[in-house]
PDB file of C-alpha atoms and ligand atoms in Angstrom:
ATOM      1  CA  MET S   1      14.871  -6.701  14.490  1.00 82.00           C
ATOM      2  CA  ASP S   2      17.521  -6.742  11.755  1.00 92.00           C
ATOM      3  CA  TYR S   3      16.419  -6.353   8.173  1.00 98.00           C
ATOM      4  CA  LYS S   4      18.524  -6.986   5.065  1.00 97.00           C
ATOM      5  CA  ASN S   5      16.294  -5.556   2.361  1.00 98.00           C
ATOM      6  CA  ILE S   6      14.185  -2.896   4.025  1.00 98.00           C
ATOM      7  CA  LEU S   7      14.620   0.083   6.334  1.00 98.00           C
ATOM      8  CA  PHE S   8      12.141   0.403   9.177  1.00 98.00           C
ATOM      9  CA  GLU S   9      11.807   3.341  11.493  1.00 97.00           C
ATOM     10  CA  SER S  10       9.001   4.616  13.727  1.00 97.00           C
ATOM     11  CA  LYS S  11       8.922   8.336  14.405  1.00 97.00           C
ATOM     12  CA  ASN S  12       6.164  10.670  15.588  1.00 97.00           C
ATOM     13  CA  ALA S  13       3.550   7.896  15.360  1.00 98.00           C
ATOM     14  CA  ILE S  14       4.468   7.077  11.741  1.00 98.00           C
ATOM     15  CA  ALA S  15       6.168   3.829  10.641  1.00 98.00           C
ATOM     16  CA  TYR S  16       8.463   4.509   7.685  1.00 98.00           C
ATOM     17  CA  ILE S  17       9.043   1.358   5.654  1.00 98.00           C
ATOM     18  CA  THR S  18      11.519   1.660   2.787  1.00 98.00           C
ATOM     19  CA  VAL S  19      12.336  -1.124   0.338  1.00 98.00           C
ATOM     20  CA  ASN S  20      16.100  -0.909   0.162  1.00 98.00           C
ATOM     21  CA  ARG S  21      17.526  -2.796  -2.820  1.00 98.00           C
ATOM     22  CA  PRO S  22      18.405   0.174  -5.026  1.00 98.00           C
ATOM     23  CA  LYS S  23      20.845  -1.808  -7.212  1.00 97.00           C
ATOM     24  CA  GLN S  24      17.900  -3.979  -8.298  1.00 98.00           C
ATOM     25  CA  LEU S  25      15.566  -0.962  -8.416  1.00 98.00           C
ATOM     26  CA  ASN S  26      14.037  -2.278  -5.172  1.00 98.00           C
ATOM     27  CA  ALA S  27      12.659  -5.401  -6.880  1.00 98.00           C
ATOM     28  CA  LEU S  28      10.696  -7.629  -4.507  1.00 98.00           C
ATOM     29  CA  ASN S  29      12.366 -10.964  -3.854  1.00 98.00           C
ATOM     30  CA  ALA S  30      10.902 -13.560  -1.496  1.00 97.00           C
ATOM     31  CA  GLU S  31      13.093 -12.397   1.396  1.00 98.00           C
ATOM     32  CA  THR S  32      11.931  -8.788   1.009  1.00 98.00           C
ATOM     33  CA  ILE S  33       8.303  -9.898   1.046  1.00 98.00           C
ATOM     34  CA  VAL S  34       8.852 -11.738   4.338  1.00 98.00           C
ATOM     35  CA  GLU S  35      10.641  -8.706   5.827  1.00 98.00           C
ATOM     36  CA  LEU S  36       7.805  -6.406   4.742  1.00 98.00           C
ATOM     37  CA  ASN S  37       5.297  -8.773   6.306  1.00 98.00           C
ATOM     38  CA  THR S  38       7.266  -8.683   9.577  1.00 98.00           C
ATOM     39  CA  ALA S  39       7.583  -4.888   9.593  1.00 98.00           C
ATOM     40  CA  ILE S  40       3.898  -4.295   8.809  1.00 98.00           C
ATOM     41  CA  THR S  41       2.855  -6.814  11.475  1.00 98.00           C
ATOM     42  CA  ILE S  42       5.057  -5.048  14.050  1.00 98.00           C
ATOM     43  CA  ALA S  43       3.709  -1.626  13.002  1.00 98.00           C
ATOM     44  CA  GLU S  44       0.093  -2.836  13.224  1.00 97.00           C
ATOM     45  CA  LYS S  45       0.589  -4.286  16.703  1.00 97.00           C
ATOM     46  CA  ASP S  46       2.328  -1.146  17.984  1.00 97.00           C
ATOM     47  CA  LYS S  47      -0.497   1.093  19.211  1.00 95.00           C
ATOM     48  CA  SER S  48       1.803   4.123  19.132  1.00 97.00           C
ATOM     49  CA  VAL S  49       1.982   3.780  15.311  1.00 98.00           C
ATOM     50  CA  ARG S  50      -0.997   5.488  13.667  1.00 98.00           C
ATOM     51  CA  CYS S  51       0.014   5.433  10.001  1.00 98.00           C
ATOM     52  CA  MET S  52       2.572   3.747   7.705  1.00 98.00           C
ATOM     53  CA  ILE S  53       4.451   5.339   4.836  1.00 98.00           C
ATOM     54  CA  ILE S  54       5.883   2.864   2.336  1.00 99.00           C
ATOM     55  CA  THR S  55       8.464   3.990  -0.208  1.00 98.00           C
ATOM     56  CA  GLY S  56      11.541   2.875  -2.172  1.00 98.00           C
ATOM     57  CA  ALA S  57      15.199   3.708  -1.501  1.00 98.00           C
ATOM     58  CA  LYS S  58      16.948   6.400  -3.630  1.00 97.00           C
ATOM     59  CA  ASN S  59      15.155   8.418  -6.249  1.00 94.00           C
ATOM     60  CA  LYS S  60      14.875   6.179  -9.302  1.00 98.00           C
ATOM     61  CA  ALA S  61      12.409   3.509  -8.274  1.00 98.00           C
ATOM     62  CA  PHE S  62       9.624   2.865  -5.836  1.00 98.00           C
ATOM     63  CA  ILE S  63       9.748  -0.851  -6.748  1.00 98.00           C
ATOM     64  CA  ALA S  64      10.430  -2.186 -10.272  1.00 98.00           C
ATOM     65  CA  GLY S  65       8.358  -5.322  -9.701  1.00 98.00           C
ATOM     66  CA  ALA S  66       8.829  -8.836  -8.491  1.00 98.00           C
ATOM     67  CA  ASP S  67      12.436 -10.016  -8.787  1.00 98.00           C
ATOM     68  CA  ILE S  68      12.512 -11.482 -12.288  1.00 98.00           C
ATOM     69  CA  LYS S  69      15.810 -13.320 -11.672  1.00 97.00           C
ATOM     70  CA  GLU S  70      14.218 -15.206  -8.822  1.00 96.00           C
ATOM     71  CA  PHE S  71      11.231 -16.612 -10.710  1.00 96.00           C
ATOM     72  CA  ALA S  72      12.608 -16.977 -14.249  1.00 96.00           C
ATOM     73  CA  ASN S  73      12.986 -20.765 -13.885  1.00 97.00           C
ATOM     74  CA  HIS S  74       9.864 -21.498 -11.864  1.00 97.00           C
ATOM     75  CA  SER S  75       7.492 -24.310 -12.836  1.00 98.00           C
ATOM     76  CA  LYS S  76       3.699 -23.752 -13.142  1.00 98.00           C
ATOM     77  CA  LYS S  77       3.267 -25.002  -9.563  1.00 98.00           C
ATOM     78  CA  GLU S  78       6.023 -22.746  -8.223  1.00 98.00           C
ATOM     79  CA  GLY S  79       4.566 -19.796 -10.156  1.00 98.00           C
ATOM     80  CA  GLU S  80       1.134 -20.273  -8.597  1.00 98.00           C
ATOM     81  CA  GLU S  81       2.715 -20.711  -5.177  1.00 98.00           C
ATOM     82  CA  LEU S  82       4.714 -17.475  -5.642  1.00 98.00           C
ATOM     83  CA  ALA S  83       1.525 -15.537  -6.359  1.00 98.00           C
ATOM     84  CA  ARG S  84      -0.467 -17.232  -3.589  1.00 98.00           C
ATOM     85  CA  LYS S  85       2.195 -16.804  -0.911  1.00 98.00           C
ATOM     86  CA  GLY S  86       3.032 -13.228  -1.924  1.00 98.00           C
ATOM     87  CA  GLN S  87      -0.611 -12.151  -1.899  1.00 98.00           C
ATOM     88  CA  GLU S  88      -1.217 -13.770   1.466  1.00 98.00           C
ATOM     89  CA  LEU S  89       1.971 -12.588   3.164  1.00 98.00           C
ATOM     90  CA  LEU S  90       2.033  -9.048   1.876  1.00 98.00           C
ATOM     91  CA  PHE S  91      -0.544  -7.684  -0.526  1.00 98.00           C
ATOM     92  CA  ASP S  92      -3.741  -8.929   1.136  1.00 98.00           C
ATOM     93  CA  MET S  93      -2.413  -8.433   4.653  1.00 98.00           C
ATOM     94  CA  LEU S  94      -1.426  -4.839   3.851  1.00 98.00           C
ATOM     95  CA  GLU S  95      -4.789  -4.019   2.277  1.00 98.00           C
ATOM     96  CA  ASN S  96      -6.644  -5.513   5.255  1.00 98.00           C
ATOM     97  CA  CYS S  97      -4.345  -4.002   7.884  1.00 98.00           C
ATOM     98  CA  GLY S  98      -6.245  -1.758  10.329  1.00 98.00           C
ATOM     99  CA  THR S  99      -3.401   0.775  10.357  1.00 98.00           C
ATOM    100  CA  PRO S 100      -3.687   3.024   7.299  1.00 98.00           C
ATOM    101  CA  SER S 101      -0.834   2.934   4.783  1.00 98.00           C
ATOM    102  CA  ILE S 102       0.332   5.536   2.302  1.00 99.00           C
ATOM    103  CA  ALA S 103       2.429   4.530  -0.718  1.00 99.00           C
ATOM    104  CA  ALA S 104       4.909   7.295  -1.509  1.00 98.00           C
ATOM    105  CA  ILE S 105       5.738   6.420  -5.126  1.00 98.00           C
ATOM    106  CA  ASN S 106       9.137   7.971  -5.761  1.00 98.00           C
ATOM    107  CA  GLY S 107       9.943   6.587  -9.239  1.00 98.00           C
ATOM    108  CA  PHE S 108       9.235   3.411 -11.242  1.00 98.00           C
ATOM    109  CA  ALA S 109       6.318   1.464  -9.772  1.00 98.00           C
ATOM    110  CA  LEU S 110       6.042  -1.522 -12.075  1.00 98.00           C
ATOM    111  CA  GLY S 111       4.497  -4.965 -11.782  1.00 98.00           C
ATOM    112  CA  GLY S 112       4.665  -6.079  -8.157  1.00 98.00           C
ATOM    113  CA  GLY S 113       5.726  -2.525  -7.252  1.00 98.00           C
ATOM    114  CA  LEU S 114       2.531  -0.983  -8.543  1.00 99.00           C
ATOM    115  CA  GLU S 115       0.656  -3.917  -7.022  1.00 99.00           C
ATOM    116  CA  LEU S 116       2.163  -3.079  -3.620  1.00 99.00           C
ATOM    117  CA  ALA S 117       1.209   0.585  -4.029  1.00 99.00           C
ATOM    118  CA  MET S 118      -2.333  -0.477  -4.951  1.00 99.00           C
ATOM    119  CA  ALA S 119      -2.567  -2.621  -1.810  1.00 98.00           C
ATOM    120  CA  CYS S 120      -1.854   0.517   0.261  1.00 99.00           C
ATOM    121  CA  HIS S 121      -4.863   2.582   1.333  1.00 98.00           C
ATOM    122  CA  ILE S 122      -3.630   5.857  -0.199  1.00 98.00           C
ATOM    123  CA  ARG S 123      -1.152   6.587  -3.030  1.00 98.00           C
ATOM    124  CA  ILE S 124       0.812   9.718  -3.754  1.00 98.00           C
ATOM    125  CA  ALA S 125       3.457  10.001  -6.460  1.00 98.00           C
ATOM    126  CA  SER S 126       6.380  12.230  -7.323  1.00 98.00           C
ATOM    127  CA  ASP S 127       6.031  13.923 -10.704  1.00 97.00           C
ATOM    128  CA  ASN S 128       8.824  11.764 -12.202  1.00 97.00           C
ATOM    129  CA  ALA S 129       7.090   8.491 -11.273  1.00 98.00           C
ATOM    130  CA  LYS S 130       6.142   5.992 -13.954  1.00 98.00           C
ATOM    131  CA  MET S 131       3.600   3.275 -13.345  1.00 98.00           C
ATOM    132  CA  GLY S 132       2.561   0.141 -15.169  1.00 98.00           C
ATOM    133  CA  LEU S 133       1.923  -3.581 -15.143  1.00 98.00           C
ATOM    134  CA  PRO S 134       4.422  -4.816 -17.783  1.00 98.00           C
ATOM    135  CA  GLU S 135       4.101  -8.536 -16.961  1.00 98.00           C
ATOM    136  CA  VAL S 136       2.638  -9.624 -20.334  1.00 98.00           C
ATOM    137  CA  SER S 137       5.852  -8.375 -21.954  1.00 98.00           C
ATOM    138  CA  LEU S 138       7.593 -11.116 -19.905  1.00 98.00           C
ATOM    139  CA  GLY S 139       5.074 -13.787 -20.918  1.00 98.00           C
ATOM    140  CA  VAL S 140       3.318 -13.759 -17.555  1.00 98.00           C
ATOM    141  CA  ILE S 141       0.462 -11.780 -15.954  1.00 98.00           C
ATOM    142  CA  PRO S 142       0.304  -9.610 -12.831  1.00 98.00           C
ATOM    143  CA  GLY S 143       0.282 -12.100  -9.962  1.00 98.00           C
ATOM    144  CA  TYR S 144       0.182  -9.955  -6.860  1.00 98.00           C
ATOM    145  CA  GLY S 145      -3.436  -8.844  -7.244  1.00 98.00           C
ATOM    146  CA  GLY S 146      -2.851  -6.382 -10.083  1.00 98.00           C
ATOM    147  CA  THR S 147      -5.580  -7.623 -12.417  1.00 98.00           C
ATOM    148  CA  GLN S 148      -8.132  -7.074  -9.663  1.00 98.00           C
ATOM    149  CA  ARG S 149      -6.937  -3.940  -7.864  1.00 98.00           C
ATOM    150  CA  LEU S 150      -6.071  -1.978 -11.015  1.00 98.00           C
ATOM    151  CA  ALA S 151      -9.550  -2.590 -12.455  1.00 98.00           C
ATOM    152  CA  ASN S 152     -11.088  -1.522  -9.123  1.00 97.00           C
ATOM    153  CA  LEU S 153      -9.089   1.692  -9.079  1.00 98.00           C
ATOM    154  CA  VAL S 154      -9.135   2.879 -12.705  1.00 98.00           C
ATOM    155  CA  GLY S 155     -12.027   0.883 -14.215  1.00 98.00           C
ATOM    156  CA  LYS S 156     -11.960  -2.241 -16.361  1.00 98.00           C
ATOM    157  CA  GLY S 157     -11.324  -0.494 -19.686  1.00 98.00           C
ATOM    158  CA  LYS S 158      -8.222   1.448 -18.642  1.00 98.00           C
ATOM    159  CA  ALA S 159      -6.924  -1.558 -16.686  1.00 98.00           C
ATOM    160  CA  MET S 160      -7.279  -3.751 -19.781  1.00 98.00           C
ATOM    161  CA  GLU S 161      -5.365  -1.175 -21.820  1.00 98.00           C
ATOM    162  CA  MET S 162      -2.558  -0.835 -19.263  1.00 98.00           C
ATOM    163  CA  ILE S 163      -2.211  -4.587 -18.768  1.00 98.00           C
ATOM    164  CA  THR S 164      -2.430  -5.677 -22.435  1.00 98.00           C
ATOM    165  CA  THR S 165      -0.136  -2.940 -23.773  1.00 98.00           C
ATOM    166  CA  ALA S 166       2.315  -3.414 -20.850  1.00 98.00           C
ATOM    167  CA  GLY S 167       2.857   0.334 -21.132  1.00 98.00           C
ATOM    168  CA  MET S 168       3.828   2.822 -18.454  1.00 98.00           C
ATOM    169  CA  ILE S 169       1.796   5.897 -17.552  1.00 98.00           C
ATOM    170  CA  SER S 170       3.092   9.148 -16.095  1.00 98.00           C
ATOM    171  CA  ALA S 171       2.262  10.453 -12.632  1.00 98.00           C
ATOM    172  CA  ASP S 172      -0.030  13.031 -14.277  1.00 98.00           C
ATOM    173  CA  GLU S 173      -1.983  10.380 -16.121  1.00 98.00           C
ATOM    174  CA  ALA S 174      -2.124   8.171 -13.021  1.00 98.00           C
ATOM    175  CA  ASN S 175      -3.585  11.123 -11.124  1.00 98.00           C
ATOM    176  CA  LYS S 176      -6.140  11.755 -13.876  1.00 98.00           C
ATOM    177  CA  TRP S 177      -7.254   8.112 -13.713  1.00 97.00           C
ATOM    178  CA  GLY S 178      -7.494   8.043  -9.911  1.00 98.00           C
ATOM    179  CA  LEU S 179      -4.612   5.596  -9.590  1.00 98.00           C
ATOM    180  CA  VAL S 180      -2.829   8.085  -7.329  1.00 98.00           C
ATOM    181  CA  ASN S 181      -4.524  10.643  -5.096  1.00 98.00           C
ATOM    182  CA  HIS S 182      -1.883  13.390  -5.307  1.00 98.00           C
ATOM    183  CA  ILE S 183       1.277  14.254  -7.188  1.00 98.00           C
ATOM    184  CA  CYS S 184       4.109  16.494  -6.045  1.00 98.00           C
ATOM    185  CA  GLN S 185       7.805  17.154  -6.627  1.00 98.00           C
ATOM    186  CA  GLN S 186      10.082  14.369  -5.454  1.00 97.00           C
ATOM    187  CA  GLU S 187      11.500  16.356  -2.512  1.00 97.00           C
ATOM    188  CA  GLU S 188       7.939  17.063  -1.364  1.00 98.00           C
ATOM    189  CA  LEU S 189       6.858  13.414  -1.458  1.00 98.00           C
ATOM    190  CA  ILE S 190       7.522  12.388   2.149  1.00 98.00           C
ATOM    191  CA  PRO S 191       6.372  15.768   3.576  1.00 98.00           C
ATOM    192  CA  THR S 192       3.141  15.413   1.557  1.00 98.00           C
ATOM    193  CA  ALA S 193       2.655  11.869   2.885  1.00 98.00           C
ATOM    194  CA  GLU S 194       3.334  13.165   6.412  1.00 98.00           C
ATOM    195  CA  LYS S 195       0.715  15.907   5.979  1.00 98.00           C
ATOM    196  CA  ILE S 196      -1.889  13.316   5.037  1.00 98.00           C
ATOM    197  CA  ALA S 197      -0.727  11.097   7.927  1.00 98.00           C
ATOM    198  CA  SER S 198      -1.099  13.979  10.375  1.00 98.00           C
ATOM    199  CA  LYS S 199      -4.718  14.493   9.288  1.00 98.00           C
ATOM    200  CA  ILE S 200      -5.399  10.773   9.690  1.00 98.00           C
ATOM    201  CA  MET S 201      -3.810  10.773  13.156  1.00 97.00           C
ATOM    202  CA  ARG S 202      -6.301  13.316  14.502  1.00 97.00           C
ATOM    203  CA  ASN S 203      -9.007  10.678  14.165  1.00 98.00           C
ATOM    204  CA  SER S 204     -10.006   7.573  16.070  1.00 98.00           C
ATOM    205  CA  PRO S 205      -7.720   4.617  15.224  1.00 98.00           C
ATOM    206  CA  MET S 206     -10.509   2.214  16.175  1.00 98.00           C
ATOM    207  CA  ALA S 207     -12.963   3.930  13.791  1.00 98.00           C
ATOM    208  CA  ILE S 208     -10.333   4.089  11.030  1.00 98.00           C
ATOM    209  CA  ALA S 209      -9.729   0.329  11.289  1.00 98.00           C
ATOM    210  CA  SER S 210     -13.506  -0.237  11.119  1.00 98.00           C
ATOM    211  CA  ALA S 211     -13.812   2.061   8.101  1.00 98.00           C
ATOM    212  CA  ILE S 212     -10.968   0.257   6.272  1.00 98.00           C
ATOM    213  CA  LYS S 213     -12.667  -3.079   6.947  1.00 98.00           C
ATOM    214  CA  SER S 214     -16.019  -1.762   5.674  1.00 98.00           C
ATOM    215  CA  VAL S 215     -14.647  -0.174   2.489  1.00 98.00           C
ATOM    216  CA  ASN S 216     -12.652  -3.326   1.687  1.00 98.00           C
ATOM    217  CA  ALA S 217     -15.743  -5.492   2.271  1.00 98.00           C
ATOM    218  CA  GLY S 218     -17.424  -3.950  -0.772  1.00 97.00           C
ATOM    219  CA  PHE S 219     -14.636  -5.338  -2.974  1.00 95.00           C
ATOM    220  CA  LYS S 220     -14.786  -8.906  -1.680  1.00 95.00           C
ATOM    221  CA  THR S 221     -16.725 -11.573  -3.544  1.00 93.00           C
ATOM    222  CA  GLY S 222     -19.589 -12.990  -1.513  1.00 97.00           C
ATOM    223  CA  VAL S 223     -19.370 -10.302   1.182  1.00 97.00           C
ATOM    224  CA  ASP S 224     -22.146  -7.717   1.602  1.00 98.00           C
ATOM    225  CA  GLY S 225     -20.325  -4.435   2.247  1.00 98.00           C
ATOM    226  CA  PHE S 226     -23.476  -2.720   3.557  1.00 98.00           C
ATOM    227  CA  GLU S 227     -23.931  -5.492   6.144  1.00 98.00           C
ATOM    228  CA  VAL S 228     -20.301  -5.193   7.244  1.00 98.00           C
ATOM    229  CA  GLU S 229     -20.750  -1.414   7.537  1.00 98.00           C
ATOM    230  CA  LYS S 230     -23.834  -1.801   9.769  1.00 98.00           C
ATOM    231  CA  LYS S 231     -22.008  -4.221  12.061  1.00 98.00           C
ATOM    232  CA  GLU S 232     -18.839  -2.108  12.208  1.00 98.00           C
ATOM    233  CA  PHE S 233     -20.913   1.050  12.828  1.00 98.00           C
ATOM    234  CA  GLY S 234     -22.580  -0.683  15.790  1.00 98.00           C
ATOM    235  CA  ASN S 235     -19.241  -1.962  17.094  1.00 98.00           C
ATOM    236  CA  CYS S 236     -17.997   1.625  17.505  1.00 98.00           C
ATOM    237  CA  PHE S 237     -20.717   2.420  20.083  1.00 98.00           C
ATOM    238  CA  GLY S 238     -19.737   2.131  23.713  1.00 94.00           C
ATOM    239  CA  THR S 239     -16.020   2.202  22.965  1.00 98.00           C
ATOM    240  CA  THR S 240     -13.798   4.693  24.768  1.00 98.00           C
ATOM    241  CA  GLU S 241     -12.848   6.319  21.464  1.00 98.00           C
ATOM    242  CA  PHE S 242     -16.513   6.793  20.523  1.00 98.00           C
ATOM    243  CA  GLN S 243     -17.120   8.306  23.962  1.00 97.00           C
ATOM    244  CA  GLU S 244     -14.125  10.617  23.578  1.00 98.00           C
ATOM    245  CA  GLY S 245     -15.103  11.709  20.043  1.00 98.00           C
ATOM    246  CA  THR S 246     -18.739  12.465  20.821  1.00 97.00           C
ATOM    247  CA  THR S 247     -17.973  14.035  24.234  1.00 97.00           C
ATOM    248  CA  ALA S 248     -15.283  16.275  22.726  1.00 98.00           C
ATOM    249  CA  PHE S 249     -17.747  17.486  20.093  1.00 97.00           C
ATOM    250  CA  LEU S 250     -20.393  18.256  22.712  1.00 97.00           C
ATOM    251  CA  GLU S 251     -17.829  19.992  24.935  1.00 97.00           C
ATOM    252  CA  LYS S 252     -16.580  22.013  21.924  1.00 97.00           C
ATOM    253  CA  ARG S 253     -13.018  20.742  22.202  1.00 97.00           C
ATOM    254  CA  LYS S 254     -10.712  18.625  20.051  1.00 96.00           C
ATOM    255  CA  PRO S 255     -10.820  14.875  20.771  1.00 97.00           C
ATOM    256  CA  ASN S 256      -7.760  13.205  22.201  1.00 96.00           C
ATOM    257  CA  PHE S 257      -7.461   9.736  20.686  1.00 95.00           C
TER     258      PHE S 257
HETATM  259  N1  CAA Q 301      13.704  -7.832 -11.128  1.00 76.53           N
HETATM  260  C1  CAA Q 301      15.014  -8.031 -10.978  1.00 76.53           C
HETATM  261  N2  CAA Q 301      15.949  -7.099 -11.304  1.00 76.53           N
HETATM  262  C2  CAA Q 301      15.487  -5.923 -11.752  1.00 76.53           C
HETATM  263  C3  CAA Q 301      14.123  -5.643 -11.928  1.00 76.53           C
HETATM  264  C4  CAA Q 301      13.202  -6.668 -11.580  1.00 76.53           C
HETATM  265  N3  CAA Q 301      11.892  -6.498 -11.653  1.00 76.53           N
HETATM  266  N4  CAA Q 301      13.995  -4.399 -12.438  1.00 76.53           N
HETATM  267  C5  CAA Q 301      15.236  -3.904 -12.556  1.00 76.53           C
HETATM  268  N5  CAA Q 301      16.138  -4.813 -12.148  1.00 76.53           N
HETATM  269  C6  CAA Q 301      17.613  -4.697 -12.146  1.00 76.53           C
HETATM  270  C7  CAA Q 301      18.182  -4.846 -13.537  1.00 76.53           C
HETATM  271  O1  CAA Q 301      18.313  -6.195 -13.887  1.00 76.53           O
HETATM  272  C8  CAA Q 301      19.494  -4.130 -13.381  1.00 76.53           C
HETATM  273  O2  CAA Q 301      20.393  -4.985 -12.737  1.00 76.53           O
HETATM  274  P1  CAA Q 301      21.905  -5.216 -13.329  1.00 76.53           P
HETATM  275  O3  CAA Q 301      22.532  -3.849 -13.181  1.00 76.53           O
HETATM  276  O4  CAA Q 301      22.469  -6.248 -12.417  1.00 76.53           O
HETATM  277  O5  CAA Q 301      21.723  -5.635 -14.732  1.00 76.53           O
HETATM  278  C9  CAA Q 301      19.171  -3.000 -12.409  1.00 76.53           C
HETATM  279  O6  CAA Q 301      17.968  -3.387 -11.741  1.00 76.53           O
HETATM  280  C10 CAA Q 301      18.908  -1.663 -13.087  1.00 76.53           C
HETATM  281  O7  CAA Q 301      17.903  -1.851 -14.068  1.00 76.53           O
HETATM  282  P2  CAA Q 301      18.071  -1.415 -15.607  1.00 76.53           P
HETATM  283  O8  CAA Q 301      19.505  -1.477 -16.020  1.00 76.53           O
HETATM  284  O9  CAA Q 301      17.107  -2.220 -16.410  1.00 76.53           O
HETATM  285  O10 CAA Q 301      17.616   0.117 -15.521  1.00 76.53           O
HETATM  286  P3  CAA Q 301      16.990   1.011 -16.683  1.00 76.53           P
HETATM  287  O11 CAA Q 301      17.009   2.403 -16.195  1.00 76.53           O
HETATM  288  O12 CAA Q 301      17.613   0.697 -17.984  1.00 76.53           O
HETATM  289  O13 CAA Q 301      15.446   0.507 -16.793  1.00 76.53           O
HETATM  290  C11 CAA Q 301      13.311  -0.196 -15.923  1.00 76.53           C
HETATM  291  C12 CAA Q 301      14.555   0.698 -15.713  1.00 76.53           C
HETATM  292  C13 CAA Q 301      12.518   0.288 -17.127  1.00 76.53           C
HETATM  293  C14 CAA Q 301      12.464  -0.108 -14.667  1.00 76.53           C
HETATM  294  C15 CAA Q 301      13.785  -1.671 -16.163  1.00 76.53           C
HETATM  295  O14 CAA Q 301      14.700  -2.046 -15.128  1.00 76.53           O
HETATM  296  C16 CAA Q 301      12.672  -2.686 -16.183  1.00 76.53           C
HETATM  297  O15 CAA Q 301      11.953  -2.772 -17.163  1.00 76.53           O
HETATM  298  N6  CAA Q 301      12.560  -3.498 -15.117  1.00 76.53           N
HETATM  299  C17 CAA Q 301      11.616  -4.580 -15.069  1.00 76.53           C
HETATM  300  C18 CAA Q 301      10.194  -4.098 -14.855  1.00 76.53           C
HETATM  301  C19 CAA Q 301       9.218  -5.257 -14.870  1.00 76.53           C
HETATM  302  O16 CAA Q 301       9.074  -5.952 -15.873  1.00 76.53           O
HETATM  303  N7  CAA Q 301       8.519  -5.491 -13.750  1.00 76.53           N
HETATM  304  C20 CAA Q 301       7.574  -6.557 -13.610  1.00 76.53           C
HETATM  305  C21 CAA Q 301       8.219  -7.716 -12.934  1.00 76.53           C
HETATM  306  S1  CAA Q 301       7.235  -9.161 -12.971  1.00 76.53           S
HETATM  307  C22 CAA Q 301       6.152  -9.016 -11.698  1.00 76.53           C
HETATM  308  O17 CAA Q 301       6.126  -8.031 -10.974  1.00 76.53           O
HETATM  309  C23 CAA Q 301       5.242 -10.227 -11.537  1.00 76.53           C
HETATM  310  C24 CAA Q 301       4.170 -10.126 -10.516  1.00 76.53           C
HETATM  311  O18 CAA Q 301       3.193  -9.384 -10.656  1.00 76.53           O
HETATM  312  C25 CAA Q 301       4.182 -11.052  -9.388  1.00 76.53           C
END
């Protein structure tokens, strides 16, 4: 598969997906969103891939948002369609993907860039990273799920402040607010993501996918997360991975998933 706007490589059970438009600070145009959808779909289907690391090319930006040049002349209808299609194709599918994803935030993560990081399951940032949802400064609002996911991650009050001021916060502040799980120096970013990935990869992929589904269920309107958890818990029983995990424990050895 040839990509124009992203780099995609699978190595040691990790899919590395890099948004590669450094001249535009990796801004997300429609074509990039489709390519990301393709790469994530391929990674999810490939059972040898156990974790995804998503980052931006070069060391200035993770992703500086949706491509402003592309939507500057959109009508109301086209604007709504942009948000709807983007959320469906990328942000929602990534959040609901059974293969865990780590956003390695290597610089500016603004607008759609922060929204993409928030759709990942885990976020780590380099200490030079800056994060924000500056859309109201452009006369628009976050449209790739930012109003919802930011409030879920940092609480309504801080989300309201970040969104209405359109300001950026530092990696330190993002860590303090729980927006990112870890911070490190830029050269340590991918190794830190790989360390987390290697811990994830010791565990049952089937159980991880069930856990992701259950955690996400608690954030969906009209879905009872506890009910989903009970069902998913039950679904693990009788599977080969459940057998391997419990047998390995009883035999005092490490499981081989
Ligand atoms: N879209 C398109 N192009 C972008 C871009 C974006 N989001 N962000 C940066 N670029 C381009 C710039 O236009 C510039 O291109 P040219 O050299 O051709 O002029 C190039 O990337 C480098 O950017 P700057 O010269 O601006 O770099 P800087 O160091 O002076 O500033 C920055 C860096 C503060 C990140 C600044 O680029 C910036 O503010 N970018 C826009 C951030 C933003 O508003 N993001 C939200 C987008 S809207 C959105 O995401 C909507 C949604 O939720 C769906």
